[in-house]
Short mmCIF file of C-alpha atoms and ligand atoms in Angstrom, two decimals:
data_model
loop_
_atom_site.label_atom_id
_atom_site.label_comp_id
_atom_site.label_asym_id
_atom_site.label_seq_id
_atom_site.Cartn_x
_atom_site.Cartn_y
_atom_site.Cartn_z
CA MET A 1 15.35 14.82 -4.43
CA ARG A 2 11.57 14.90 -4.59
CA ALA A 3 9.80 11.52 -4.49
CA THR A 4 6.93 10.79 -6.86
CA THR A 5 5.51 8.18 -4.56
CA SER A 6 2.97 8.73 -1.83
CA ILE A 7 4.03 9.50 1.70
CA TRP A 8 2.24 6.31 2.78
CA LEU A 9 4.12 4.01 0.44
CA SER A 10 7.45 5.62 1.29
CA SER A 11 7.32 4.22 4.82
CA ALA A 12 4.89 1.31 4.58
CA PRO A 13 5.47 -2.15 5.99
CA PRO A 14 5.87 -4.61 3.10
CA SER A 15 2.94 -6.42 1.60
CA LEU A 16 3.30 -10.06 2.60
CA GLY A 17 1.41 -11.66 -0.28
CA ARG A 18 3.15 -14.10 -2.63
CA PRO A 19 2.22 -15.03 -6.20
CA LEU A 20 -0.34 -17.79 -6.73
CA ALA A 21 1.65 -20.88 -7.72
CA GLU A 22 -1.06 -23.50 -8.16
CA GLY A 23 -4.81 -23.90 -8.60
CA LEU A 24 -7.09 -23.36 -5.63
CA ASP A 25 -10.70 -23.91 -4.56
CA VAL A 26 -12.34 -21.27 -2.36
CA ASP A 27 -15.79 -19.99 -1.52
CA VAL A 28 -15.00 -16.40 -2.55
CA ALA A 29 -12.33 -15.05 -4.93
CA VAL A 30 -11.71 -11.31 -4.63
CA LEU A 31 -10.00 -9.48 -7.50
CA GLY A 32 -8.02 -6.48 -6.28
CA GLY A 33 -6.05 -5.90 -3.06
CA GLY A 34 -6.93 -2.32 -2.17
CA ILE A 35 -9.20 -1.24 0.67
CA SER A 36 -12.22 -2.47 -1.31
CA GLY A 37 -10.90 -6.00 -1.92
CA ILE A 38 -9.22 -6.58 1.41
CA THR A 39 -12.18 -5.32 3.46
CA THR A 40 -14.62 -7.36 1.38
CA ALA A 41 -12.45 -10.46 1.77
CA LEU A 42 -12.08 -10.01 5.53
CA LEU A 43 -15.82 -9.59 6.07
CA CYS A 44 -16.54 -12.68 3.96
CA ALA A 45 -13.91 -14.67 5.90
CA ARG A 46 -15.55 -13.63 9.15
CA ASP A 47 -18.80 -15.07 7.80
CA GLY A 48 -17.01 -18.41 7.57
CA ALA A 49 -16.10 -18.36 3.85
CA THR A 50 -12.75 -19.51 2.50
CA VAL A 51 -11.35 -16.52 0.65
CA ALA A 52 -8.54 -15.70 -1.80
CA VAL A 53 -7.52 -12.17 -2.84
CA LEU A 54 -5.78 -11.89 -6.22
CA GLU A 55 -3.82 -8.65 -6.65
CA ARG A 56 -2.01 -7.72 -9.86
CA GLU A 57 0.71 -5.84 -8.00
CA THR A 58 0.91 -5.66 -4.17
CA VAL A 59 -1.71 -5.06 -1.48
CA ALA A 60 -2.42 -1.32 -1.29
CA GLY A 61 0.60 -0.88 -3.58
CA THR A 62 1.42 1.12 -6.67
CA GLY A 63 -1.11 -0.68 -8.89
CA GLY A 64 -4.23 0.79 -7.27
CA ALA A 65 -5.69 3.88 -5.61
CA THR A 66 -5.51 2.99 -1.90
CA GLY A 67 -1.82 3.83 -1.55
CA PHE A 68 -2.37 7.22 -3.19
CA THR A 69 -5.41 8.55 -1.38
CA THR A 70 -5.32 11.28 1.23
CA ALA A 71 -7.38 8.88 3.40
CA LYS A 72 -10.11 11.27 4.50
CA ALA A 73 -13.01 9.26 5.83
CA SER A 74 -15.99 11.59 5.95
CA ALA A 75 -19.71 11.72 5.30
CA LEU A 76 -19.59 15.40 4.31
CA GLN A 77 -17.58 14.84 1.12
CA GLN A 78 -17.24 18.31 -0.39
CA THR A 79 -20.39 18.84 -2.51
CA LYS A 80 -21.17 15.16 -3.13
CA LEU A 81 -24.34 15.18 -1.01
CA ALA A 82 -25.76 18.10 -3.00
CA GLN A 83 -25.05 16.25 -6.25
CA ILE A 84 -26.76 13.12 -4.91
CA ARG A 85 -29.69 15.16 -3.62
CA ASN A 86 -30.19 16.74 -7.05
CA LEU A 87 -30.25 13.38 -8.78
CA HIS A 88 -31.82 11.09 -6.18
CA GLY A 89 -33.69 13.19 -3.60
CA ASP A 90 -33.56 13.49 0.19
CA GLU A 91 -34.19 9.85 1.09
CA LYS A 92 -31.22 8.52 -0.83
CA THR A 93 -29.06 11.41 0.34
CA ALA A 94 -29.81 10.34 3.90
CA ALA A 95 -29.11 6.70 3.08
CA TYR A 96 -25.78 7.64 1.47
CA ALA A 97 -24.78 9.73 4.48
CA ALA A 98 -25.78 6.90 6.83
CA ALA A 99 -23.70 4.43 4.79
CA GLN A 100 -20.64 6.66 5.22
CA LEU A 101 -21.14 6.96 8.99
CA ASP A 102 -21.67 3.20 9.25
CA ALA A 103 -18.42 2.66 7.31
CA LEU A 104 -16.55 5.04 9.63
CA ASP A 105 -17.76 3.00 12.60
CA LEU A 106 -16.78 -0.25 10.90
CA ILE A 107 -13.23 1.00 10.23
CA GLU A 108 -12.92 2.39 13.74
CA GLY A 109 -14.15 -0.91 15.19
CA LEU A 110 -11.45 -2.83 13.31
CA VAL A 111 -8.75 -0.33 14.28
CA GLU A 112 -9.67 -0.48 17.96
CA ARG A 113 -10.33 -4.22 18.19
CA HIS A 114 -7.00 -5.10 16.57
CA ALA A 115 -5.00 -2.10 17.82
CA ILE A 116 -4.09 -1.26 14.21
CA ASP A 117 -1.24 1.24 14.21
CA CYS A 118 -2.46 3.52 11.42
CA GLY A 119 -2.73 6.98 12.97
CA TRP A 120 -6.53 6.80 13.21
CA GLN A 121 -7.81 10.16 14.37
CA ARG A 122 -11.30 11.61 14.57
CA LEU A 123 -11.46 15.28 13.59
CA PRO A 124 -13.80 17.70 11.82
CA ASP A 125 -14.26 17.88 8.07
CA VAL A 126 -14.90 21.29 6.49
CA THR A 127 -16.25 22.20 3.06
CA PHE A 128 -15.20 25.79 2.40
CA ALA A 129 -15.46 28.45 -0.27
CA LEU A 130 -12.08 29.24 -1.77
CA ASP A 131 -13.56 32.49 -3.05
CA ARG A 132 -16.95 34.17 -3.45
CA THR A 133 -17.82 32.04 -6.51
CA GLN A 134 -17.98 28.95 -4.27
CA VAL A 135 -20.24 30.39 -1.55
CA ASP A 136 -23.49 29.08 -3.09
CA ALA A 137 -21.95 25.61 -3.41
CA VAL A 138 -21.09 25.64 0.30
CA HIS A 139 -24.68 26.57 1.13
CA ALA A 140 -25.99 23.78 -1.12
CA ALA A 141 -23.60 21.32 0.57
CA GLN A 142 -24.87 22.46 3.95
CA GLU A 143 -28.54 22.09 2.99
CA ALA A 144 -27.94 18.67 1.47
CA ALA A 145 -26.05 17.51 4.55
CA ARG A 146 -28.93 18.66 6.77
CA ALA A 147 -31.43 16.93 4.47
CA GLY A 148 -29.25 13.84 4.82
CA GLY A 149 -29.51 13.98 8.60
CA LEU A 150 -25.96 15.15 9.33
CA ALA A 151 -25.36 17.52 12.24
CA VAL A 152 -23.40 20.10 10.27
CA HIS A 153 -22.75 23.62 11.48
CA THR A 154 -21.19 26.75 10.12
CA THR A 155 -17.55 27.23 10.91
CA THR A 156 -16.53 30.40 12.75
CA PRO A 157 -13.79 30.91 13.51
CA SER A 158 -12.25 28.72 10.88
CA PRO A 159 -10.06 25.79 12.01
CA LEU A 160 -8.00 26.55 8.89
CA PRO A 161 -5.16 29.08 8.86
CA PHE A 162 -7.34 31.44 6.81
CA GLU A 163 -10.94 32.70 6.97
CA PRO A 164 -12.90 31.46 3.94
CA PRO A 165 -15.97 33.45 2.78
CA ALA A 166 -18.19 30.49 3.78
CA ALA A 167 -17.66 27.07 5.35
CA VAL A 168 -19.67 24.18 6.73
CA GLN A 169 -18.31 21.65 9.22
CA LEU A 170 -19.12 18.10 10.26
CA ASP A 171 -17.43 16.91 13.45
CA ARG A 172 -15.97 13.48 14.29
CA GLN A 173 -14.94 12.36 10.83
CA ALA A 174 -11.53 10.66 10.52
CA ILE A 175 -8.10 10.45 8.93
CA PHE A 176 -5.60 7.58 8.94
CA ASP A 177 -2.75 5.92 7.08
CA PRO A 178 -4.49 3.81 4.40
CA VAL A 179 -1.55 1.52 3.60
CA ARG A 180 -0.78 0.57 7.19
CA TYR A 181 -4.49 -0.02 7.77
CA VAL A 182 -5.11 -2.18 4.68
CA ARG A 183 -1.87 -4.18 5.00
CA ARG A 184 -2.77 -4.99 8.61
CA LEU A 185 -6.24 -6.10 7.51
CA ALA A 186 -4.55 -8.33 4.92
CA SER A 187 -2.36 -9.93 7.59
CA LEU A 188 -5.43 -10.45 9.79
CA LEU A 189 -7.13 -12.14 6.85
CA VAL A 190 -4.19 -14.52 6.44
CA GLU A 191 -4.06 -15.20 10.21
CA GLU A 192 -7.75 -16.14 9.99
CA GLY A 193 -7.15 -18.65 7.19
CA GLY A 194 -7.59 -16.49 4.06
CA HIS A 195 -5.18 -16.28 1.13
CA VAL A 196 -3.63 -13.10 -0.25
CA PHE A 197 -1.76 -13.39 -3.54
CA ASP A 198 0.40 -10.51 -4.80
CA HIS A 199 1.74 -10.29 -8.37
CA THR A 200 -1.19 -12.38 -9.56
CA ALA A 201 -2.92 -10.72 -12.51
CA VAL A 202 -6.27 -12.04 -13.64
CA ALA A 203 -6.67 -12.88 -17.32
CA GLN A 204 -10.18 -14.33 -17.49
CA VAL A 205 -13.25 -14.80 -15.33
CA HIS A 206 -15.83 -17.46 -16.25
CA ASP A 207 -19.20 -17.36 -14.53
CA GLY A 208 -20.49 -20.81 -13.57
CA ASP A 209 -20.86 -23.24 -10.70
CA PRO A 210 -18.14 -22.86 -9.63
CA CYS A 211 -16.81 -19.68 -11.24
CA ARG A 212 -13.32 -20.02 -12.70
CA VAL A 213 -10.74 -17.25 -12.40
CA VAL A 214 -7.75 -17.83 -14.69
CA THR A 215 -4.60 -15.89 -13.89
CA ALA A 216 -2.09 -14.50 -16.37
CA GLY A 217 0.25 -17.26 -15.15
CA GLY A 218 -2.30 -19.91 -16.21
CA GLU A 219 -3.45 -21.02 -12.74
CA THR A 220 -7.16 -21.43 -12.04
CA VAL A 221 -9.03 -20.44 -8.90
CA ARG A 222 -12.45 -22.09 -8.64
CA ALA A 223 -14.81 -20.07 -6.49
CA GLY A 224 -18.44 -20.10 -5.44
CA ALA A 225 -18.47 -16.32 -5.85
CA VAL A 226 -16.17 -13.74 -7.46
CA VAL A 227 -16.03 -10.11 -6.30
CA VAL A 228 -14.46 -7.54 -8.64
CA CYS A 229 -12.82 -4.89 -6.46
CA THR A 230 -10.48 -3.34 -9.01
CA ASN A 231 -10.48 0.44 -9.24
CA TYR A 232 -12.33 0.23 -12.57
CA PRO A 233 -14.34 -3.04 -12.99
CA LEU A 234 -12.21 -5.17 -15.28
CA LEU A 235 -14.81 -7.50 -16.79
CA ASP A 236 -16.26 -6.46 -20.14
CA ARG A 237 -19.77 -7.14 -18.82
CA GLY A 238 -22.28 -5.00 -17.00
CA ALA A 239 -21.76 -1.90 -19.19
CA PHE A 240 -19.72 -0.16 -16.50
CA PHE A 241 -17.69 1.35 -19.33
CA ALA A 242 -20.75 3.35 -20.31
CA ARG A 243 -21.61 4.41 -16.76
CA MET A 244 -18.33 5.44 -15.23
CA SER A 245 -15.51 7.76 -16.18
CA ALA A 246 -11.94 7.82 -14.87
CA GLU A 247 -10.45 10.93 -13.34
CA ARG A 248 -6.91 11.74 -12.25
CA SER A 249 -5.99 14.08 -9.42
CA TYR A 250 -2.81 15.17 -7.68
CA VAL A 251 -1.40 15.48 -4.16
CA VAL A 252 1.65 17.19 -2.66
CA ALA A 253 2.90 16.55 0.89
CA ALA A 254 4.36 19.63 2.57
CA ARG A 255 6.35 19.49 5.78
CA VAL A 256 5.25 22.57 7.76
CA LEU A 257 6.73 24.59 10.60
CA ASP A 258 3.47 25.41 12.39
CA ASP A 259 1.01 22.90 13.79
CA PRO A 260 -1.12 21.55 10.94
CA PRO A 261 -4.82 22.53 11.02
CA ALA A 262 -7.09 20.70 13.45
CA ALA A 263 -9.46 19.76 10.63
CA MET A 264 -9.47 18.29 7.17
CA ALA A 265 -11.05 20.48 4.51
CA ILE A 266 -11.88 20.80 0.84
CA SER A 267 -13.01 23.68 -1.34
CA ALA A 268 -16.51 23.57 -2.79
CA GLY A 269 -15.70 23.75 -6.49
CA GLU A 270 -13.02 24.42 -9.07
CA PRO A 271 -10.21 24.78 -8.39
CA THR A 272 -10.44 22.00 -5.84
CA ARG A 273 -8.09 22.30 -2.91
CA SER A 274 -8.16 19.44 -0.42
CA ILE A 275 -6.33 19.94 2.88
CA ARG A 276 -5.41 17.11 5.24
CA PRO A 277 -3.16 17.33 8.31
CA LEU A 278 -0.71 14.61 9.24
CA LEU A 279 1.37 14.22 12.38
CA THR A 280 3.80 11.33 12.00
CA ASP A 281 5.03 9.04 14.80
CA ASP A 282 8.27 11.03 14.98
CA ARG A 283 6.27 14.27 15.48
CA GLN A 284 6.88 15.63 12.02
CA ARG A 285 4.14 18.05 10.94
CA TRP A 286 2.68 17.73 7.45
CA VAL A 287 -0.12 19.09 5.34
CA LEU A 288 -1.30 17.15 2.29
CA ILE A 289 -2.78 19.33 -0.45
CA GLY A 290 -4.83 17.63 -3.18
CA GLY A 291 -6.81 18.73 -6.23
CA GLU A 292 -6.39 19.70 -9.90
CA GLY A 293 -8.57 16.77 -11.06
CA HIS A 294 -9.24 16.14 -14.75
CA PRO A 295 -10.44 13.26 -16.94
CA THR A 296 -7.78 10.60 -17.54
CA GLY A 297 -6.16 10.91 -20.96
CA SER A 298 -6.67 14.68 -21.05
CA SER A 299 -4.07 17.19 -22.20
CA LYS A 300 -4.31 18.74 -18.71
CA ALA A 301 -1.97 16.03 -17.33
CA THR A 302 1.03 18.32 -17.06
CA PRO A 303 3.57 19.15 -14.31
CA GLU A 304 1.69 22.46 -13.89
CA ARG A 305 -0.90 20.49 -11.84
CA TYR A 306 1.70 19.87 -9.12
CA LYS A 307 3.01 23.42 -9.29
CA ALA A 308 -0.47 24.83 -8.66
CA LEU A 309 -0.85 22.71 -5.51
CA GLU A 310 2.61 23.68 -4.30
CA ARG A 311 1.78 27.38 -4.78
CA PHE A 312 -1.37 26.96 -2.72
CA ALA A 313 0.56 25.16 0.04
CA ARG A 314 3.19 27.90 0.24
CA GLU A 315 0.58 30.70 0.18
CA ARG A 316 -1.50 29.24 3.03
CA PHE A 317 1.00 27.39 5.25
CA ASP A 318 4.50 27.92 6.65
CA VAL A 319 6.12 25.32 4.40
CA GLU A 320 9.57 23.95 5.17
CA GLU A 321 9.81 21.61 2.18
CA ILE A 322 7.64 19.60 -0.22
CA PRO A 323 9.42 16.28 -0.61
CA PHE A 324 6.52 14.12 -1.85
CA ARG A 325 4.09 14.43 -4.69
CA TRP A 326 1.93 11.86 -6.40
CA SER A 327 -1.19 11.36 -8.47
CA THR A 328 -4.08 8.97 -8.34
CA GLN A 329 -7.09 7.82 -10.28
CA ASP A 330 -10.72 7.34 -9.37
CA GLY A 331 -13.77 5.76 -10.97
CA MET A 332 -16.58 8.31 -11.22
CA PRO A 333 -20.11 6.82 -11.71
CA VAL A 334 -22.34 9.08 -13.79
CA ASP A 335 -25.12 9.05 -11.18
CA LYS A 336 -22.81 9.87 -8.23
CA LEU A 337 -23.37 6.64 -6.29
CA PRO A 338 -20.84 3.80 -6.02
CA TYR A 339 -21.49 0.28 -7.30
CA ALA A 340 -21.68 -2.51 -4.71
CA GLY A 341 -23.66 -5.66 -5.29
CA ARG A 342 -24.44 -8.07 -8.13
CA TYR A 343 -22.32 -7.50 -11.21
CA LEU A 344 -25.28 -8.29 -13.49
CA PRO A 345 -29.01 -8.25 -12.63
CA ARG A 346 -29.37 -12.01 -12.64
CA SER A 347 -25.89 -12.91 -11.50
CA SER A 348 -25.79 -14.84 -8.25
CA ARG A 349 -22.05 -15.42 -8.27
CA LEU A 350 -20.42 -12.29 -9.71
CA PHE A 351 -20.25 -9.17 -7.53
CA VAL A 352 -18.61 -5.76 -7.74
CA ASN A 353 -17.42 -3.13 -5.25
CA ALA A 354 -16.09 -0.14 -7.22
CA GLY A 355 -16.78 3.42 -8.39
CA HIS A 356 -15.84 5.10 -5.12
CA GLN A 357 -15.65 8.58 -6.66
CA LYS A 358 -12.73 10.00 -4.63
CA TRP A 359 -14.22 9.03 -1.26
CA GLY A 360 -12.96 5.48 -1.26
CA MET A 361 -12.22 4.98 2.43
CA THR A 362 -15.87 5.00 3.45
CA ASN A 363 -17.42 4.00 0.12
CA ALA A 364 -15.22 0.92 -0.34
CA THR A 365 -15.95 -0.10 3.25
CA ALA A 366 -19.70 0.44 2.84
CA GLY A 367 -19.57 -1.57 -0.39
CA ALA A 368 -17.68 -4.38 1.34
CA ARG A 369 -20.44 -4.62 3.94
CA VAL A 370 -23.11 -4.85 1.20
CA VAL A 371 -21.29 -7.50 -0.84
CA ALA A 372 -20.46 -9.63 2.22
CA ASP A 373 -24.12 -9.46 3.28
CA LEU A 374 -25.35 -10.52 -0.16
CA ILE A 375 -22.88 -13.42 -0.39
CA ALA A 376 -23.92 -14.57 3.09
CA GLY A 377 -27.59 -14.34 2.06
CA ARG A 378 -28.42 -11.58 4.56
CA ASP A 379 -30.53 -8.49 4.01
CA SER A 380 -28.26 -5.52 3.56
CA ARG A 381 -29.27 -2.04 4.66
CA PHE A 382 -27.57 -0.20 1.78
CA ALA A 383 -27.91 -2.82 -0.98
CA SER A 384 -30.64 -1.06 -2.93
CA LEU A 385 -28.86 2.32 -2.67
CA LEU A 386 -25.63 0.93 -4.12
CA ASP A 387 -27.21 -1.63 -6.49
CA PRO A 388 -24.94 -1.70 -9.56
CA ASN A 389 -27.92 -2.44 -11.80
CA ARG A 390 -30.00 0.58 -10.79
CA VAL A 391 -31.34 2.89 -13.46
CA THR A 392 -31.06 6.61 -12.70
CA LEU A 393 -33.08 8.48 -15.28
CA GLY A 394 -31.61 11.83 -14.30
CA ALA A 395 -28.14 10.54 -15.17
CA VAL A 396 -29.03 9.28 -18.66
CA PRO A 397 -27.80 12.46 -20.41
CA ASP A 398 -24.43 12.20 -18.64
CA ALA A 399 -24.14 8.51 -19.51
CA ALA A 400 -24.88 9.37 -23.15
CA LYS A 401 -22.25 12.10 -23.05
CA ALA A 402 -19.67 9.68 -21.60
CA GLN A 403 -20.47 7.14 -24.31
CA ALA A 404 -20.24 9.76 -27.03
CA SER A 405 -16.92 10.95 -25.68
CA ALA A 406 -15.49 7.39 -25.67
CA ALA A 407 -16.79 6.85 -29.22
CA ALA A 408 -15.23 10.13 -30.34
CA HIS A 409 -11.88 9.07 -28.89
CA LEU A 410 -12.18 5.61 -30.43
CA VAL A 411 -12.74 7.00 -33.91
CA GLY A 412 -11.67 10.63 -33.91
CA ASP A 413 -8.25 10.18 -32.32
CA ARG A 414 -7.25 7.92 -35.19
CA LEU A 415 -7.80 10.81 -37.60
CA THR A 416 -5.71 13.42 -35.81
CA PRO A 417 -2.39 14.03 -37.54
CA ALA A 418 0.92 12.75 -36.19
CA GLU A 419 3.04 15.32 -34.32
CA ALA A 420 6.38 14.20 -35.79
CA SER A 421 7.63 12.16 -38.71
CA SER A 422 10.56 10.49 -36.96
CA ALA A 423 11.93 9.75 -33.50
CA ALA A 424 14.73 12.23 -34.16
CA GLU A 425 12.19 15.06 -33.81
CA VAL A 426 11.25 14.08 -30.24
CA PRO A 427 13.03 16.36 -27.72
CA THR A 428 14.68 14.93 -24.59
CA GLY A 429 12.20 14.42 -21.76
CA GLU A 430 9.19 14.71 -24.09
CA ALA A 431 6.93 12.49 -26.17
CA ARG A 432 5.31 12.73 -29.59
CA VAL A 433 2.87 10.80 -31.72
CA VAL A 434 5.07 9.80 -34.66
CA ARG A 435 4.00 8.66 -38.12
CA SER A 436 4.82 5.01 -38.74
CA GLY A 437 4.34 2.84 -41.84
CA ARG A 438 3.02 -0.33 -40.24
CA PHE A 439 1.09 1.14 -37.30
CA GLY A 440 -0.05 4.45 -38.80
CA LYS A 441 1.05 6.27 -35.63
CA VAL A 442 3.13 5.22 -32.64
CA GLY A 443 4.00 6.86 -29.33
CA VAL A 444 7.65 7.84 -28.90
CA HIS A 445 9.21 9.14 -25.68
CA ARG A 446 12.82 10.23 -25.35
CA ASP A 447 13.87 9.92 -21.71
CA ASP A 448 16.18 12.26 -19.82
CA LEU A 449 19.22 10.18 -20.80
CA GLY A 450 18.28 10.35 -24.47
CA ALA A 451 17.03 6.75 -24.84
CA VAL A 452 14.01 6.33 -27.12
CA HIS A 453 10.94 4.29 -26.07
CA ALA A 454 8.32 3.51 -28.71
CA VAL A 455 4.95 1.79 -28.24
CA SER A 456 1.75 1.09 -30.14
CA LEU A 457 -0.85 3.68 -29.16
CA ARG A 458 -3.76 1.27 -29.37
CA CYS A 459 -5.12 0.64 -25.85
CA THR A 460 -5.19 -3.10 -25.17
CA HIS A 461 -8.58 -2.75 -23.50
CA LEU A 462 -10.98 -1.75 -26.29
CA GLY A 463 -8.65 -0.06 -28.75
CA CYS A 464 -8.92 3.68 -28.06
CA ILE A 465 -5.88 5.78 -28.93
CA LEU A 466 -3.67 6.67 -25.96
CA HIS A 467 -2.59 10.20 -25.01
CA TRP A 468 0.70 11.28 -23.43
CA ASN A 469 0.58 12.19 -19.72
CA ASP A 470 3.36 14.70 -19.20
CA ALA A 471 2.87 14.87 -15.40
CA GLU A 472 3.54 11.15 -14.89
CA ARG A 473 5.29 10.26 -18.16
CA SER A 474 2.82 7.57 -19.10
CA TRP A 475 0.43 6.77 -21.97
CA ASP A 476 -3.16 7.18 -20.74
CA CYS A 477 -6.45 6.11 -22.27
CA PRO A 478 -9.20 8.75 -22.48
CA CYS A 479 -11.95 6.12 -22.85
CA HIS A 480 -11.90 4.17 -19.56
CA GLY A 481 -8.68 5.18 -17.85
CA SER A 482 -6.14 2.42 -18.55
CA ARG A 483 -2.55 3.62 -18.25
CA PHE A 484 0.75 2.29 -19.54
CA GLY A 485 4.41 3.03 -18.83
CA ILE A 486 6.89 4.32 -21.40
CA ASP A 487 7.78 0.75 -22.38
CA GLY A 488 4.17 -0.35 -22.53
CA GLN A 489 3.92 -1.93 -19.08
CA LEU A 490 0.40 -1.91 -17.64
CA LEU A 491 0.02 0.63 -14.82
CA THR A 492 -3.74 0.88 -14.39
CA GLY A 493 -6.67 -1.21 -15.69
CA PRO A 494 -9.29 -2.02 -16.88
CA ALA A 495 -6.83 -3.20 -19.59
CA SER A 496 -5.14 -6.43 -18.58
CA LYS A 497 -2.32 -6.59 -21.13
CA PRO A 498 0.72 -4.40 -21.79
CA LEU A 499 1.14 -2.36 -24.96
CA GLU A 500 3.06 -3.71 -27.90
CA THR A 501 6.54 -2.18 -28.06
CA VAL A 502 7.59 -1.17 -31.56
CA GLU A 503 10.64 0.05 -33.39
CA ALA A 504 10.91 3.83 -33.30
CA PRO A 505 10.34 5.30 -36.79
CA GLN A 506 13.58 6.87 -38.05
FE1 FES B 601 -10.96 1.10 -22.44
FE2 FES B 601 -8.60 2.07 -23.15
S1 FES B 601 -9.37 1.77 -21.19
S2 FES B 601 -10.21 1.42 -24.44
#
């Protein structure tokens, strides 16, 4: 039976957080218990602050992205440096690359100092051309990396089990198990006096002195500073909704008969194929293949995404079996730089560390360093680079496009016709938008056992109409990426409330 959970979560030690049961006063409240939130909290605690992490689900668990990453920590990052160079120039490309290398050192320092058992391994990262159409992109990635001060070199012979038409390599990048790493950081935080609360959703955040964070359970955390470290910033301030899109991508884990490659790698364009070796403690050999990204809420969310990755795995590696597959979601800033710093230009108490654009291991860690520095009142080397309130003129057309797309979904999706007039027309294992008197249209899914699940299709975030995700069997929002289960349960923010369940139209 194939698992639709990540290989990390299938064998992870449990998260030890408990729900917040009563009000609390701290110096820093951190919203979100992924690598971003836990690293930020730990660095703040080591500056002497009292800290509480509030996580809607569990630390590095199924509610976020950390448990679903391939955990490649690299400064090369496919073609990201070329994109940054085009928009921001050589100086910022170099600063971005330096921030990634600094984050790698920070993670490695924590792993070594605390002997964290997370399979940390330095190895090369390769950006390669899957075919001739990607050769120019590899060359652009190479030039941008050189402009950014990285010691890249061409890769011959290839460390991959095939010879790509072009490839560029950066040595001494790293891979690790993200869940074991982050859950150990969380336990260190608790050992050092911090608080970690699982199953503690945040309902409201009030700026002030102190700030007040009110949980869905009605408890209040008063804090000198609040850091929003959720995958997509959950406060309806700061216009992040106009500056960041949400994208889903997919991973399969293949157990292989040969030694996995001695490098991680990623193709330089579409289709994206990310390759990451894994040798487990019991000497099992794995290759993780990722890719097939698309905007959240798109009709491309079909099981075919997994099949394409499995085909690639079987074509390029000696695959024994593919027992794991999973998907994930990333925040993608329009100007290709993450957001770490003050949530609003004049805010001295609200901070954000988000928008890690598929390279969250280093970007979340770099952002944690910036936010901890700002809260401690220190100068921070990468604060201006990652300033959430920057204006990037070159990205204005993309921001306008993202806004127009959200507006089109908000209005246009209401006008599209229903796909069925009653629940009886919904086939087993599928979903349809069904006409309904009171709601206009509702979402109806008939599960594999024939039971019918019906929900309102109005996203509880800002009201866009949800689309069916056939790969994950969820209702996804094309505007800012919120996702809901077949019975309306919240899977992914920025929404903070579940969908209304409704009676299926007969
Ligand atoms: Fe914003 Fe759905 S996530 S409207």
